[in-house]
PDB file of C-alpha atoms in Angstrom:
ATOM      1  CA  ASP A 174      27.626  11.561  28.299  1.00  0.00           C
ATOM      2  CA  LEU A 175      25.450  11.196  25.352  1.00  0.00           C
ATOM      3  CA  LYS A 176      25.292  14.783  24.461  1.00  0.00           C
ATOM      4  CA  ASP A 177      28.943  14.338  22.990  1.00  0.00           C
ATOM      5  CA  VAL A 178      28.035  11.019  20.939  1.00  0.00           C
ATOM      6  CA  LYS A 179      26.600  11.628  17.556  1.00  0.00           C
ATOM      7  CA  LEU A 180      24.641   8.435  16.320  1.00  0.00           C
ATOM      8  CA  GLU A 181      23.971   7.614  12.873  1.00  0.00           C
ATOM      9  CA  LYS A 182      22.228   4.725  11.184  1.00  0.00           C
ATOM     10  CA  ARG A 183      23.442   4.022   7.513  1.00  0.00           C
ATOM     11  CA  ILE A 184      21.762   1.227   5.256  1.00  0.00           C
ATOM     12  CA  ARG A 185      23.804  -0.104   2.588  1.00  0.00           C
ATOM     13  CA  GLY A 186      22.260  -2.392  -0.320  1.00  0.00           C
ATOM     14  CA  SER A 187      21.084  -2.520  -3.876  1.00  0.00           C
ATOM     15  CA  ILE A 188      17.865  -3.364  -5.454  1.00  0.00           C
ATOM     16  CA  PRO A 189      18.361  -3.771  -9.190  1.00  0.00           C
ATOM     17  CA  ILE A 190      14.716  -3.751  -9.865  1.00  0.00           C
ATOM     18  CA  GLU A 191      15.212  -1.259 -13.162  1.00  0.00           C
ATOM     19  CA  ALA A 192      16.236  -4.462 -14.994  1.00  0.00           C
ATOM     20  CA  LEU A 193      13.274  -6.309 -14.010  1.00  0.00           C
ATOM     21  CA  ASP A 194       9.718  -6.400 -15.640  1.00  0.00           C
ATOM     22  CA  TRP A 195       7.637  -6.348 -12.307  1.00  0.00           C
ATOM     23  CA  GLN A 196       4.443  -5.171 -10.884  1.00  0.00           C
ATOM     24  CA  ILE A 197       4.609  -6.047  -7.166  1.00  0.00           C
ATOM     25  CA  GLY A 198       7.595  -5.745  -4.738  1.00  0.00           C
ATOM     26  CA  VAL A 199       7.886  -5.834  -1.299  1.00  0.00           C
ATOM     27  CA  ILE A 200      10.164  -4.257   1.426  1.00  0.00           C
ATOM     28  CA  VAL A 201       9.777  -6.307   4.519  1.00  0.00           C
ATOM     29  CA  GLY A 202      11.716  -6.149   7.909  1.00  0.00           C
ATOM     30  CA  CYS A 203      11.426  -5.906  11.775  1.00  0.00           C
ATOM     31  CA  SER A 204      10.194  -2.634  12.978  1.00  0.00           C
ATOM     32  CA  GLY A 205      12.411  -0.103  13.162  1.00  0.00           C
ATOM     33  CA  SER A 206      14.905  -1.703  10.437  1.00  0.00           C
ATOM     34  CA  GLY A 207      14.488   1.259   8.037  1.00  0.00           C
ATOM     35  CA  LYS A 208      11.978   0.074   5.553  1.00  0.00           C
ATOM     36  CA  SER A 209       9.994   3.205   5.285  1.00  0.00           C
ATOM     37  CA  SER A 210      13.300   5.477   5.187  1.00  0.00           C
ATOM     38  CA  ILE A 211      14.418   3.099   2.112  1.00  0.00           C
ATOM     39  CA  ALA A 212      10.838   3.593   0.342  1.00  0.00           C
ATOM     40  CA  LYS A 213      10.731   7.380   0.978  1.00  0.00           C
ATOM     41  CA  HIS A 214      14.335   7.816  -0.428  1.00  0.00           C
ATOM     42  CA  LEU A 215      13.835   5.671  -3.438  1.00  0.00           C
ATOM     43  CA  TRP A 216      10.003   6.829  -4.452  1.00  0.00           C
ATOM     44  CA  PRO A 217       9.394   9.964  -2.829  1.00  0.00           C
ATOM     45  CA  GLU A 218       6.549  11.002  -5.092  1.00  0.00           C
ATOM     46  CA  SER A 219       4.869   7.448  -4.937  1.00  0.00           C
ATOM     47  CA  TYR A 220       5.183   7.038  -1.221  1.00  0.00           C
ATOM     48  CA  PHE A 221       1.929   6.704   0.987  1.00  0.00           C
ATOM     49  CA  ALA A 222       2.025   6.301   4.580  1.00  0.00           C
ATOM     50  CA  ASP A 223      -1.377   7.791   5.331  1.00  0.00           C
ATOM     51  CA  LEU A 224      -4.231   8.700   3.544  1.00  0.00           C
ATOM     52  CA  LYS A 225      -6.768   9.790   5.804  1.00  0.00           C
ATOM     53  CA  ASP A 226      -6.306  13.367   4.671  1.00  0.00           C
ATOM     54  CA  LYS A 227      -7.708  12.637   1.491  1.00  0.00           C
ATOM     55  CA  TYR A 228     -11.325  12.000   2.575  1.00  0.00           C
ATOM     56  CA  SER A 229     -13.261  15.055   3.659  1.00  0.00           C
ATOM     57  CA  SER A 230     -16.870  14.008   2.357  1.00  0.00           C
ATOM     58  CA  SER A 231     -19.702  12.283   4.439  1.00  0.00           C
ATOM     59  CA  CYS A 232     -19.230   9.491   1.933  1.00  0.00           C
ATOM     60  CA  PHE A 233     -15.588   8.391   0.863  1.00  0.00           C
ATOM     61  CA  LEU A 234     -16.615   7.577  -2.506  1.00  0.00           C
ATOM     62  CA  ASN A 235     -17.012  11.323  -3.445  1.00  0.00           C
ATOM     63  CA  ASP A 236     -13.074  11.704  -2.726  1.00  0.00           C
ATOM     64  CA  PHE A 237     -11.784   9.427  -5.212  1.00  0.00           C
ATOM     65  CA  PRO A 238     -10.655  11.090  -8.444  1.00  0.00           C
ATOM     66  CA  GLU A 239     -13.282  12.835 -10.289  1.00  0.00           C
ATOM     67  CA  ASP A 240     -12.581  11.300 -13.796  1.00  0.00           C
ATOM     68  CA  LEU A 241     -13.523   7.920 -12.284  1.00  0.00           C
ATOM     69  CA  ASN A 242     -16.879   6.538 -12.862  1.00  0.00           C
ATOM     70  CA  VAL A 243     -18.988   4.270 -10.427  1.00  0.00           C
ATOM     71  CA  GLN A 244     -17.919   1.175 -12.020  1.00  0.00           C
ATOM     72  CA  ASP A 245     -14.103   2.115 -12.024  1.00  0.00           C
ATOM     73  CA  ILE A 246     -14.612   2.773  -8.197  1.00  0.00           C
ATOM     74  CA  SER A 247     -16.560  -0.217  -7.464  1.00  0.00           C
ATOM     75  CA  ALA A 248     -14.079  -2.503  -9.468  1.00  0.00           C
ATOM     76  CA  ALA A 249     -11.198  -0.836  -7.410  1.00  0.00           C
ATOM     77  CA  LEU A 250     -12.721  -1.300  -4.105  1.00  0.00           C
ATOM     78  CA  CYS A 251     -13.960  -4.882  -4.778  1.00  0.00           C
ATOM     79  CA  SER A 252     -10.306  -5.745  -6.094  1.00  0.00           C
ATOM     80  CA  SER A 253      -8.959  -4.411  -2.767  1.00  0.00           C
ATOM     81  CA  GLY A 254     -11.069  -6.916  -1.033  1.00  0.00           C
ATOM     82  CA  PHE A 255     -13.703  -4.360   0.152  1.00  0.00           C
ATOM     83  CA  SER A 256     -16.898  -5.515  -1.453  1.00  0.00           C
ATOM     84  CA  GLU A 257     -19.596  -4.160   0.813  1.00  0.00           C
ATOM     85  CA  PRO A 258     -21.633  -1.573  -1.066  1.00  0.00           C
ATOM     86  CA  THR A 259     -23.680  -0.735   1.833  1.00  0.00           C
ATOM     87  CA  SER A 260     -20.464   0.112   3.656  1.00  0.00           C
ATOM     88  CA  TRP A 261     -19.191   2.156   0.788  1.00  0.00           C
ATOM     89  CA  LEU A 262     -21.751   4.957   1.668  1.00  0.00           C
ATOM     90  CA  LYS A 263     -20.475   5.827   5.069  1.00  0.00           C
ATOM     91  CA  GLY A 264     -17.820   8.152   5.958  1.00  0.00           C
ATOM     92  CA  TYR A 265     -14.191   7.137   6.012  1.00  0.00           C
ATOM     93  CA  ALA A 266     -13.973   8.041   9.639  1.00  0.00           C
ATOM     94  CA  VAL A 267     -16.657   5.408  10.783  1.00  0.00           C
ATOM     95  CA  LEU A 268     -15.104   2.267   8.827  1.00  0.00           C
ATOM     96  CA  SER A 269     -13.154  -0.255  10.586  1.00  0.00           C
ATOM     97  CA  GLN A 270      -9.053  -0.143  10.274  1.00  0.00           C
ATOM     98  CA  GLY A 271      -9.428  -3.271   7.855  1.00  0.00           C
ATOM     99  CA  GLN A 272     -12.091  -1.237   5.621  1.00  0.00           C
ATOM    100  CA  LYS A 273     -10.044   2.071   5.871  1.00  0.00           C
ATOM    101  CA  MET A 274      -6.807  -0.078   4.718  1.00  0.00           C
ATOM    102  CA  ARG A 275      -8.718  -1.404   1.510  1.00  0.00           C
ATOM    103  CA  VAL A 276     -10.167   1.947   0.702  1.00  0.00           C
ATOM    104  CA  ASP A 277      -6.833   3.537   0.797  1.00  0.00           C
ATOM    105  CA  ILE A 278      -5.241   0.981  -1.285  1.00  0.00           C
ATOM    106  CA  ALA A 279      -8.287   1.145  -3.731  1.00  0.00           C
ATOM    107  CA  HIS A 280      -8.048   4.843  -3.862  1.00  0.00           C
ATOM    108  CA  ALA A 281      -4.161   4.752  -4.339  1.00  0.00           C
ATOM    109  CA  LEU A 282      -4.377   2.250  -7.070  1.00  0.00           C
ATOM    110  CA  CYS A 283      -7.095   4.607  -8.655  1.00  0.00           C
ATOM    111  CA  LEU A 284      -4.539   7.352  -8.971  1.00  0.00           C
ATOM    112  CA  PRO A 285      -3.005   8.372 -12.250  1.00  0.00           C
ATOM    113  CA  GLN A 286       0.597   7.773 -11.313  1.00  0.00           C
ATOM    114  CA  ARG A 287       2.024   4.274 -12.337  1.00  0.00           C
ATOM    115  CA  LEU A 288       3.747   3.396  -8.973  1.00  0.00           C
ATOM    116  CA  VAL A 289       2.071   3.113  -5.815  1.00  0.00           C
ATOM    117  CA  VAL A 290       4.311   2.683  -2.600  1.00  0.00           C
ATOM    118  CA  PHE A 291       2.343   1.728   0.536  1.00  0.00           C
ATOM    119  CA  ASP A 292       3.902   1.632   3.856  1.00  0.00           C
ATOM    120  CA  GLU A 293       2.538  -0.110   6.882  1.00  0.00           C
ATOM    121  CA  PHE A 294       0.808  -2.543   4.413  1.00  0.00           C
ATOM    122  CA  THR A 295      -1.464  -4.803   6.618  1.00  0.00           C
ATOM    123  CA  SER A 296      -0.215  -3.481   9.856  1.00  0.00           C
ATOM    124  CA  THR A 297      -3.637  -2.366  11.003  1.00  0.00           C
ATOM    125  CA  VAL A 298      -5.545  -5.638  10.331  1.00  0.00           C
ATOM    126  CA  ASP A 299      -5.718  -8.973  11.543  1.00  0.00           C
ATOM    127  CA  ARG A 300      -3.552 -11.656   9.775  1.00  0.00           C
ATOM    128  CA  THR A 301      -6.441 -13.507   8.047  1.00  0.00           C
ATOM    129  CA  VAL A 302      -7.560 -10.228   6.650  1.00  0.00           C
ATOM    130  CA  ALA A 303      -4.062  -9.427   5.876  1.00  0.00           C
ATOM    131  CA  GLN A 304      -3.667 -12.351   3.862  1.00  0.00           C
ATOM    132  CA  ILE A 305      -6.928 -12.259   2.022  1.00  0.00           C
ATOM    133  CA  GLY A 306      -6.661  -8.557   1.282  1.00  0.00           C
ATOM    134  CA  SER A 307      -3.027  -9.245  -0.078  1.00  0.00           C
ATOM    135  CA  TYR A 308      -4.292 -11.987  -2.287  1.00  0.00           C
ATOM    136  CA  ALA A 309      -6.994  -9.583  -3.760  1.00  0.00           C
ATOM    137  CA  ILE A 310      -4.511  -6.689  -4.257  1.00  0.00           C
ATOM    138  CA  SER A 311      -2.277  -8.934  -6.021  1.00  0.00           C
ATOM    139  CA  ARG A 312      -4.792  -9.891  -8.357  1.00  0.00           C
ATOM    140  CA  ALA A 313      -5.820  -6.112  -8.804  1.00  0.00           C
ATOM    141  CA  VAL A 314      -2.419  -4.834  -9.314  1.00  0.00           C
ATOM    142  CA  ARG A 315      -1.630  -7.574 -12.065  1.00  0.00           C
ATOM    143  CA  LYS A 316      -5.036  -6.982 -13.897  1.00  0.00           C
ATOM    144  CA  TRP A 317      -4.188  -3.099 -14.487  1.00  0.00           C
ATOM    145  CA  ALA A 318      -1.237  -2.925 -17.237  1.00  0.00           C
ATOM    146  CA  GLY A 319       1.628  -0.750 -16.423  1.00  0.00           C
ATOM    147  CA  LYS A 320       0.586  -0.323 -12.562  1.00  0.00           C
ATOM    148  CA  GLN A 321       3.325  -1.237  -9.974  1.00  0.00           C
ATOM    149  CA  PHE A 322       2.771  -1.776  -6.199  1.00  0.00           C
ATOM    150  CA  VAL A 323       5.419  -1.897  -3.314  1.00  0.00           C
ATOM    151  CA  ALA A 324       3.990  -3.169  -0.161  1.00  0.00           C
ATOM    152  CA  VAL A 325       6.261  -1.977   2.920  1.00  0.00           C
ATOM    153  CA  THR A 326       5.776  -4.157   5.762  1.00  0.00           C
ATOM    154  CA  CYS A 327       7.128  -6.051   8.837  1.00  0.00           C
ATOM    155  CA  HIS A 328       4.737  -8.983   8.178  1.00  0.00           C
ATOM    156  CA  PHE A 329       6.614 -11.935   6.489  1.00  0.00           C
ATOM    157  CA  ASP A 330       3.099 -13.707   6.161  1.00  0.00           C
ATOM    158  CA  VAL A 331       1.772 -11.540   3.349  1.00  0.00           C
ATOM    159  CA  LEU A 332       4.654 -12.394   1.083  1.00  0.00           C
ATOM    160  CA  ASP A 333       2.953 -15.893   0.005  1.00  0.00           C
ATOM    161  CA  TRP A 334      -0.251 -14.142  -0.428  1.00  0.00           C
ATOM    162  CA  LEU A 335       0.938 -11.176  -2.655  1.00  0.00           C
ATOM    163  CA  GLU A 336       3.173 -13.091  -4.595  1.00  0.00           C
ATOM    164  CA  PRO A 337       5.807 -10.327  -5.343  1.00  0.00           C
ATOM    165  CA  ASP A 338       8.105 -10.119  -8.129  1.00  0.00           C
ATOM    166  CA  TRP A 339      10.794  -9.265  -6.021  1.00  0.00           C
ATOM    167  CA  SER A 340      11.378  -8.587  -2.205  1.00  0.00           C
ATOM    168  CA  TYR A 341      14.080  -6.894  -0.090  1.00  0.00           C
ATOM    169  CA  ASP A 342      14.455  -8.162   3.544  1.00  0.00           C
TER     170      ASP A 342
END
């Protein structure tokens, strides 16, 4: 009788990243392996699973932090691999899943916090878009001094494109 059985899953390990000078990290593993739980536990204040509630305007550009100018937002969107200015005028709801992912990453990187932990990284896009987007994001993060990015993903193919300073499998 399963009512009498208490199940618990525990993960043990260490990620000694405090001693490293890093900008990009990756937590990678198969679905259901505890990646999201690890990320939420380690960095609850920097964790982003879904940013769709951040967009309320008919044009998602209006929902970026108010202190940013047009050049800052344009640079962030282009660096995340979303360099389609005509699509920038659309509402978030009508964007493709790949466009939404790139807008979310650009938005997260524009926030004042130093660390961004992005769950389900590249899960909603095809593998070519994932790889190209990973390369663009890697370049963008490395340009912004002091910014750190952790991708939480089940896709091992993005590791070569992100070129992380550390990864945890």
